[in-house]
Amino acid sequence: NFAVAGVMARMILKAKQWRNAPFIIILLVFSLLNSASYLTFITGHLDLATRIHDATLWLIAIVMNLMGGRVIPAFTQNASLFKRSSAPAQLGIATNLGLVLIALAWLIDAPIFLRLVSAISAALLFYRWNMWGWRFTFKNPLLWSLHLSFVCLPMACTLIAMGYPRSGALHILTIGAMTGLMLSMMSRVSLGHTGRMLKAPRLMPWVYAFIAFSALLRALAGVWTSAYLPLIDSALLLWVIAFVFFIAHYALILMRERSDGKRG
């Protein structure tokens, strides 16, 4: 990981893409936390290892917040009637700072501080997302899937602020936001980068919906203890079906040449 950070830094310096510099810092912190998690596991400090893993998830959320702020409003404007206005840079900085503080609160095991910064972060993230034109996306699965996935991030913050069980809140983040955004982005850019029309394949709306319902069922398992195993099994099944559908649609697309005959 440290080597990858070095390679990334070299590429950014060469291209002078200074706005990508935060990714170097995030990758270095990932590397440090990864090393620390191995050390704590080896020394038997399993509780600290778990907190390190949880904190790392919120650093990944920063990556989603950075990339989401760049591509989601741009994609929405390009494929709908939405006309975005320039959001204040301070709002993006504030939301990223909030996610850093959430990660820190997990790491130092400060539950009151965690709930406070989660509540503030949820409000800021909802406000920022609301500026990205989600109301114009309902007819386009390639758009609404991005918005649906991203909004799971402030929803996870909201659940933490409410004192919802840890596992449920974190699975809204990991399944709803992380997995959802990965599938949404892969399904869109795979079409664009292979010269195809930006139109969701027939089953892809179900893929996005299955991931969202998988996150919901897994979150419910945190409080609905009498149905814990059926909820877990159902969430897992929906997750697997979603990826099977995705592979069924995109495997051949990604293995074939571009439809427009261009290289790449």
mmCIF file of C-alpha atoms in Angstrom:
data_model
loop_
_atom_site.group_PDB
_atom_site.id
_atom_site.type_symbol
_atom_site.label_atom_id
_atom_site.label_comp_id
_atom_site.label_asym_id
_atom_site.label_seq_id
_atom_site.Cartn_x
_atom_site.Cartn_y
_atom_site.Cartn_z
ATOM 1 C CA ASN A 1 0.000 0.000 0.000
ATOM 2 C CA PHE A 2 2.824 2.399 0.777
ATOM 3 C CA ALA A 3 4.356 1.579 -2.616
ATOM 4 C CA VAL A 4 1.033 2.217 -4.354
ATOM 5 C CA ALA A 5 0.797 5.587 -2.585
ATOM 6 C CA GLY A 6 4.254 6.420 -3.912
ATOM 7 C CA VAL A 7 3.280 5.500 -7.472
ATOM 8 C CA MET A 8 0.074 7.528 -7.177
ATOM 9 C CA ALA A 9 1.988 10.533 -5.843
ATOM 10 C CA ARG A 10 4.412 10.343 -8.765
ATOM 11 C CA MET A 11 1.540 10.255 -11.276
ATOM 12 C CA ILE A 12 -0.259 13.176 -9.648
ATOM 13 C CA LEU A 13 2.916 15.276 -9.502
ATOM 14 C CA LYS A 14 3.693 14.510 -13.143
ATOM 15 C CA ALA A 15 0.205 15.432 -14.324
ATOM 16 C CA LYS A 16 -0.111 18.310 -11.807
ATOM 17 C CA GLN A 17 -3.594 17.082 -10.854
ATOM 18 C CA TRP A 18 -3.497 18.658 -7.416
ATOM 19 C CA ARG A 19 -7.164 18.011 -6.681
ATOM 20 C CA ASN A 20 -6.335 14.279 -6.498
ATOM 21 C CA ALA A 21 -3.703 14.833 -3.803
ATOM 22 C CA PRO A 22 -6.127 13.926 -0.951
ATOM 23 C CA PHE A 23 -6.229 10.362 -2.289
ATOM 24 C CA ILE A 24 -2.516 9.997 -1.507
ATOM 25 C CA ILE A 25 -3.131 10.971 2.112
ATOM 26 C CA ILE A 26 -6.115 8.627 2.374
ATOM 27 C CA LEU A 27 -4.107 5.734 0.927
ATOM 28 C CA LEU A 28 -1.251 6.380 3.359
ATOM 29 C CA VAL A 29 -3.688 6.396 6.290
ATOM 30 C CA PHE A 30 -5.209 3.155 4.955
ATOM 31 C CA SER A 31 -1.736 1.636 4.925
ATOM 32 C CA LEU A 32 -1.052 2.693 8.503
ATOM 33 C CA LEU A 33 -4.397 1.392 9.738
ATOM 34 C CA ASN A 34 -3.902 -1.868 7.875
ATOM 35 C CA SER A 35 -0.526 -2.370 9.529
ATOM 36 C CA ALA A 36 -1.989 -1.455 12.910
ATOM 37 C CA SER A 37 -4.853 -3.938 12.488
ATOM 38 C CA TYR A 38 -2.400 -6.788 11.904
ATOM 39 C CA LEU A 39 -0.366 -5.724 14.920
ATOM 40 C CA THR A 40 -3.385 -5.521 17.227
ATOM 41 C CA PHE A 41 -4.648 -8.894 16.016
ATOM 42 C CA ILE A 42 -1.276 -10.537 16.587
ATOM 43 C CA THR A 43 -1.032 -9.060 20.084
ATOM 44 C CA GLY A 44 -4.559 -10.174 20.973
ATOM 45 C CA HIS A 45 -6.193 -6.728 21.151
ATOM 46 C CA LEU A 46 -9.217 -7.824 19.159
ATOM 47 C CA ASP A 47 -11.474 -5.000 20.322
ATOM 48 C CA LEU A 48 -8.995 -2.411 19.036
ATOM 49 C CA ALA A 49 -8.620 -4.348 15.782
ATOM 50 C CA THR A 50 -12.387 -4.164 15.293
ATOM 51 C CA ARG A 51 -12.387 -0.412 15.952
ATOM 52 C CA ILE A 52 -9.601 0.038 13.421
ATOM 53 C CA HIS A 53 -11.625 -1.842 10.812
ATOM 54 C CA ASP A 54 -14.706 0.268 11.547
ATOM 55 C CA ALA A 55 -12.701 3.489 11.334
ATOM 56 C CA THR A 56 -11.285 2.406 7.986
ATOM 57 C CA LEU A 57 -14.806 2.036 6.582
ATOM 58 C CA TRP A 58 -15.409 5.712 7.226
ATOM 59 C CA LEU A 59 -12.212 6.656 5.441
ATOM 60 C CA ILE A 60 -13.538 4.716 2.456
ATOM 61 C CA ALA A 61 -16.683 6.824 2.848
ATOM 62 C CA ILE A 62 -14.510 9.903 2.295
ATOM 63 C CA VAL A 63 -13.438 8.475 -1.062
ATOM 64 C CA MET A 64 -17.107 7.954 -1.961
ATOM 65 C CA ASN A 65 -17.922 11.486 -0.876
ATOM 66 C CA LEU A 66 -15.066 12.961 -2.926
ATOM 67 C CA MET A 67 -15.881 10.990 -6.061
ATOM 68 C CA GLY A 68 -19.638 11.279 -5.605
ATOM 69 C CA GLY A 69 -19.413 15.057 -5.442
ATOM 70 C CA ARG A 70 -17.528 15.090 -8.730
ATOM 71 C CA VAL A 71 -19.428 12.596 -10.862
ATOM 72 C CA ILE A 72 -23.012 12.291 -9.577
ATOM 73 C CA PRO A 73 -24.133 15.889 -10.237
ATOM 74 C CA ALA A 74 -22.178 15.901 -13.516
ATOM 75 C CA PHE A 75 -23.750 12.655 -14.733
ATOM 76 C CA THR A 76 -27.171 13.888 -13.637
ATOM 77 C CA GLN A 77 -26.806 17.138 -15.564
ATOM 78 C CA ASN A 78 -25.520 15.357 -18.679
ATOM 79 C CA ALA A 79 -28.450 12.927 -18.851
ATOM 80 C CA SER A 80 -31.411 14.930 -17.531
ATOM 81 C CA LEU A 81 -32.960 18.395 -17.368
ATOM 82 C CA PHE A 82 -31.069 19.140 -14.154
ATOM 83 C CA LYS A 83 -28.903 22.267 -14.220
ATOM 84 C CA ARG A 84 -26.465 22.219 -11.358
ATOM 85 C CA SER A 85 -25.258 25.299 -9.563
ATOM 86 C CA SER A 86 -21.806 25.525 -8.066
ATOM 87 C CA ALA A 87 -21.870 24.269 -4.504
ATOM 88 C CA PRO A 88 -19.653 26.049 -1.971
ATOM 89 C CA ALA A 89 -16.306 24.308 -1.588
ATOM 90 C CA GLN A 90 -16.667 24.637 2.170
ATOM 91 C CA LEU A 91 -19.583 22.197 2.097
ATOM 92 C CA GLY A 92 -17.465 19.448 0.584
ATOM 93 C CA ILE A 93 -14.670 20.154 3.066
ATOM 94 C CA ALA A 94 -17.127 20.114 5.977
ATOM 95 C CA THR A 95 -18.635 16.759 4.964
ATOM 96 C CA ASN A 96 -15.206 15.180 4.561
ATOM 97 C CA LEU A 97 -14.106 16.574 7.917
ATOM 98 C CA GLY A 98 -17.218 15.107 9.500
ATOM 99 C CA LEU A 99 -16.386 11.669 8.102
ATOM 100 C CA VAL A 100 -12.824 11.983 9.428
ATOM 101 C CA LEU A 101 -14.216 12.763 12.882
ATOM 102 C CA ILE A 102 -16.566 9.770 12.679
ATOM 103 C CA ALA A 103 -13.578 7.543 11.875
ATOM 104 C CA LEU A 104 -11.665 9.061 14.796
ATOM 105 C CA ALA A 105 -14.607 8.550 17.156
ATOM 106 C CA TRP A 106 -14.795 4.862 16.184
ATOM 107 C CA LEU A 107 -11.052 4.525 16.670
ATOM 108 C CA ILE A 108 -10.886 6.050 20.159
ATOM 109 C CA ASP A 109 -14.215 4.503 21.240
ATOM 110 C CA ALA A 110 -16.013 7.762 22.094
ATOM 111 C CA PRO A 111 -19.738 6.921 21.711
ATOM 112 C CA ILE A 112 -21.173 10.348 22.662
ATOM 113 C CA PHE A 113 -18.770 12.150 20.352
ATOM 114 C CA LEU A 114 -19.552 9.575 17.643
ATOM 115 C CA ARG A 115 -23.295 10.208 17.819
ATOM 116 C CA LEU A 116 -22.794 13.980 17.788
ATOM 117 C CA VAL A 117 -20.505 14.131 14.754
ATOM 118 C CA SER A 118 -22.666 11.529 12.985
ATOM 119 C CA ALA A 119 -25.750 13.708 13.411
ATOM 120 C CA ILE A 120 -23.965 16.775 12.067
ATOM 121 C CA SER A 121 -22.452 14.795 9.194
ATOM 122 C CA ALA A 122 -25.829 13.315 8.270
ATOM 123 C CA ALA A 123 -27.398 16.775 8.020
ATOM 124 C CA LEU A 124 -24.542 18.143 5.899
ATOM 125 C CA LEU A 125 -24.440 15.105 3.612
ATOM 126 C CA PHE A 126 -28.211 15.135 3.063
ATOM 127 C CA TYR A 127 -28.031 18.854 2.270
ATOM 128 C CA ARG A 128 -25.166 18.345 -0.186
ATOM 129 C CA TRP A 129 -26.819 15.382 -1.911
ATOM 130 C CA ASN A 130 -30.082 17.332 -2.234
ATOM 131 C CA MET A 131 -28.248 19.801 -4.487
ATOM 132 C CA TRP A 132 -27.344 17.111 -7.036
ATOM 133 C CA GLY A 133 -30.679 16.857 -8.854
ATOM 134 C CA TRP A 134 -32.077 13.561 -7.585
ATOM 135 C CA ARG A 135 -35.606 14.699 -8.490
ATOM 136 C CA PHE A 136 -34.683 14.515 -12.200
ATOM 137 C CA THR A 137 -33.472 10.912 -12.151
ATOM 138 C CA PHE A 138 -36.546 8.717 -11.696
ATOM 139 C CA LYS A 139 -36.789 7.671 -15.357
ATOM 140 C CA ASN A 140 -33.106 6.793 -15.709
ATOM 141 C CA PRO A 141 -31.814 3.794 -13.696
ATOM 142 C CA LEU A 142 -28.194 4.733 -14.416
ATOM 143 C CA LEU A 143 -28.846 7.972 -12.539
ATOM 144 C CA TRP A 144 -31.244 7.058 -9.739
ATOM 145 C CA SER A 145 -29.037 4.143 -8.764
ATOM 146 C CA LEU A 146 -26.166 6.545 -8.087
ATOM 147 C CA HIS A 147 -28.344 8.786 -5.948
ATOM 148 C CA LEU A 148 -29.950 5.875 -4.110
ATOM 149 C CA SER A 149 -26.543 4.439 -3.279
ATOM 150 C CA PHE A 150 -25.003 7.711 -2.165
ATOM 151 C CA VAL A 151 -27.906 8.648 0.085
ATOM 152 C CA CYS A 152 -27.215 5.479 2.075
ATOM 153 C CA LEU A 153 -24.126 7.283 3.408
ATOM 154 C CA PRO A 154 -26.038 9.998 5.327
ATOM 155 C CA MET A 155 -28.625 7.353 6.251
ATOM 156 C CA ALA A 156 -25.873 5.317 7.927
ATOM 157 C CA CYS A 157 -24.744 8.449 9.766
ATOM 158 C CA THR A 158 -28.333 9.040 10.880
ATOM 159 C CA LEU A 159 -28.664 5.524 12.279
ATOM 160 C CA ILE A 160 -25.432 5.904 14.236
ATOM 161 C CA ALA A 161 -26.608 9.238 15.622
ATOM 162 C CA MET A 162 -29.818 7.521 16.751
ATOM 163 C CA GLY A 163 -27.878 4.825 18.581
ATOM 164 C CA TYR A 164 -28.885 2.081 16.150
ATOM 165 C CA PRO A 165 -26.978 -1.205 16.561
ATOM 166 C CA ARG A 166 -23.477 -0.986 15.095
ATOM 167 C CA SER A 167 -23.872 -3.882 12.663
ATOM 168 C CA GLY A 168 -27.058 -2.547 11.106
ATOM 169 C CA ALA A 169 -25.740 0.975 10.590
ATOM 170 C CA LEU A 170 -22.450 -0.221 9.136
ATOM 171 C CA HIS A 171 -24.205 -2.520 6.668
ATOM 172 C CA ILE A 172 -26.252 0.387 5.332
ATOM 173 C CA LEU A 173 -22.842 1.909 4.624
ATOM 174 C CA THR A 174 -21.090 -1.176 3.246
ATOM 175 C CA ILE A 175 -23.939 -2.760 1.274
ATOM 176 C CA GLY A 176 -26.170 0.190 0.466
ATOM 177 C CA ALA A 177 -23.568 2.872 -0.188
ATOM 178 C CA MET A 178 -20.325 1.061 -1.051
ATOM 179 C CA THR A 179 -21.651 -1.918 -3.001
ATOM 180 C CA GLY A 180 -24.425 0.148 -4.521
ATOM 181 C CA LEU A 181 -22.062 2.848 -5.770
ATOM 182 C CA MET A 182 -19.607 0.309 -7.148
ATOM 183 C CA LEU A 183 -22.317 -1.457 -9.141
ATOM 184 C CA SER A 184 -23.872 1.821 -10.294
ATOM 185 C CA MET A 185 -20.558 3.231 -11.448
ATOM 186 C CA MET A 186 -19.394 -0.018 -13.081
ATOM 187 C CA SER A 187 -22.650 -0.430 -14.962
ATOM 188 C CA ARG A 188 -22.487 3.123 -16.330
ATOM 189 C CA VAL A 189 -18.808 3.498 -17.190
ATOM 190 C CA SER A 190 -18.678 0.014 -18.729
ATOM 191 C CA LEU A 191 -21.208 1.169 -21.302
ATOM 192 C CA GLY A 192 -19.552 4.498 -21.975
ATOM 193 C CA HIS A 193 -16.005 3.126 -22.172
ATOM 194 C CA THR A 194 -17.018 0.401 -24.628
ATOM 195 C CA GLY A 195 -18.747 2.811 -27.002
ATOM 196 C CA ARG A 196 -22.294 1.781 -26.124
ATOM 197 C CA MET A 197 -25.387 3.844 -25.446
ATOM 198 C CA LEU A 198 -25.804 4.954 -21.859
ATOM 199 C CA LYS A 199 -28.966 2.941 -21.342
ATOM 200 C CA ALA A 200 -29.291 0.459 -18.502
ATOM 201 C CA PRO A 201 -29.649 -3.179 -19.613
ATOM 202 C CA ARG A 202 -33.036 -4.741 -18.954
ATOM 203 C CA LEU A 203 -32.325 -6.369 -15.584
ATOM 204 C CA MET A 204 -30.060 -3.684 -14.109
ATOM 205 C CA PRO A 205 -32.850 -1.772 -12.309
ATOM 206 C CA TRP A 206 -33.491 -5.015 -10.408
ATOM 207 C CA VAL A 207 -29.785 -5.234 -9.577
ATOM 208 C CA TYR A 208 -29.838 -1.781 -7.995
ATOM 209 C CA ALA A 209 -33.060 -2.564 -6.141
ATOM 210 C CA PHE A 210 -31.768 -5.910 -4.856
ATOM 211 C CA ILE A 211 -28.668 -4.261 -3.392
ATOM 212 C CA ALA A 212 -30.804 -1.633 -1.663
ATOM 213 C CA PHE A 213 -33.153 -4.261 -0.224
ATOM 214 C CA SER A 214 -30.160 -6.386 0.797
ATOM 215 C CA ALA A 215 -28.850 -3.439 2.830
ATOM 216 C CA LEU A 216 -32.274 -2.843 4.372
ATOM 217 C CA LEU A 217 -32.779 -6.482 5.393
ATOM 218 C CA ARG A 218 -29.264 -6.704 6.848
ATOM 219 C CA ALA A 219 -29.866 -3.530 8.830
ATOM 220 C CA LEU A 220 -33.195 -4.849 10.140
ATOM 221 C CA ALA A 221 -31.418 -7.967 11.383
ATOM 222 C CA GLY A 222 -29.700 -5.758 13.947
ATOM 223 C CA VAL A 223 -32.964 -5.119 15.790
ATOM 224 C CA TRP A 224 -35.309 -7.903 14.648
ATOM 225 C CA THR A 225 -33.524 -10.639 16.553
ATOM 226 C CA SER A 226 -36.288 -13.228 16.253
ATOM 227 C CA ALA A 227 -35.862 -13.169 12.454
ATOM 228 C CA TYR A 228 -32.097 -12.673 12.476
ATOM 229 C CA LEU A 229 -31.060 -15.691 10.402
ATOM 230 C CA PRO A 230 -33.846 -15.416 7.771
ATOM 231 C CA LEU A 231 -33.021 -11.732 7.317
ATOM 232 C CA ILE A 232 -29.302 -12.464 6.985
ATOM 233 C CA ASP A 233 -29.962 -15.251 4.491
ATOM 234 C CA SER A 234 -32.353 -13.098 2.460
ATOM 235 C CA ALA A 235 -29.888 -10.203 2.378
ATOM 236 C CA LEU A 236 -27.117 -12.529 1.213
ATOM 237 C CA LEU A 237 -29.337 -14.080 -1.462
ATOM 238 C CA LEU A 238 -30.310 -10.692 -2.887
ATOM 239 C CA TRP A 239 -26.658 -9.610 -2.909
ATOM 240 C CA VAL A 240 -25.607 -12.738 -4.821
ATOM 241 C CA ILE A 241 -28.488 -12.475 -7.314
ATOM 242 C CA ALA A 242 -27.606 -8.839 -7.989
ATOM 243 C CA PHE A 243 -24.035 -9.715 -8.918
ATOM 244 C CA VAL A 244 -25.123 -12.712 -10.986
ATOM 245 C CA PHE A 245 -27.414 -10.425 -12.999
ATOM 246 C CA PHE A 246 -24.619 -7.864 -13.369
ATOM 247 C CA ILE A 247 -22.136 -10.464 -14.627
ATOM 248 C CA ALA A 248 -24.738 -11.922 -16.976
ATOM 249 C CA HIS A 249 -25.172 -8.521 -18.630
ATOM 250 C CA TYR A 250 -21.659 -7.146 -18.558
ATOM 251 C CA ALA A 251 -19.239 -10.083 -18.910
ATOM 252 C CA LEU A 252 -19.522 -10.205 -22.703
ATOM 253 C CA ILE A 253 -19.608 -6.409 -22.976
ATOM 254 C CA LEU A 254 -16.294 -6.136 -21.149
ATOM 255 C CA MET A 255 -14.653 -9.007 -23.032
ATOM 256 C CA ARG A 256 -15.632 -7.827 -26.511
ATOM 257 C CA GLU A 257 -14.205 -4.986 -28.560
ATOM 258 C CA ARG A 258 -15.760 -1.542 -28.383
ATOM 259 C CA SER A 259 -18.956 -1.310 -30.361
ATOM 260 C CA ASP A 260 -17.763 1.864 -32.114
ATOM 261 C CA GLY A 261 -14.560 0.218 -33.336
ATOM 262 C CA LYS A 262 -12.272 2.565 -31.382
ATOM 263 C CA ARG A 263 -9.341 1.368 -29.312
ATOM 264 C CA GLY A 264 -9.625 1.057 -25.564
#
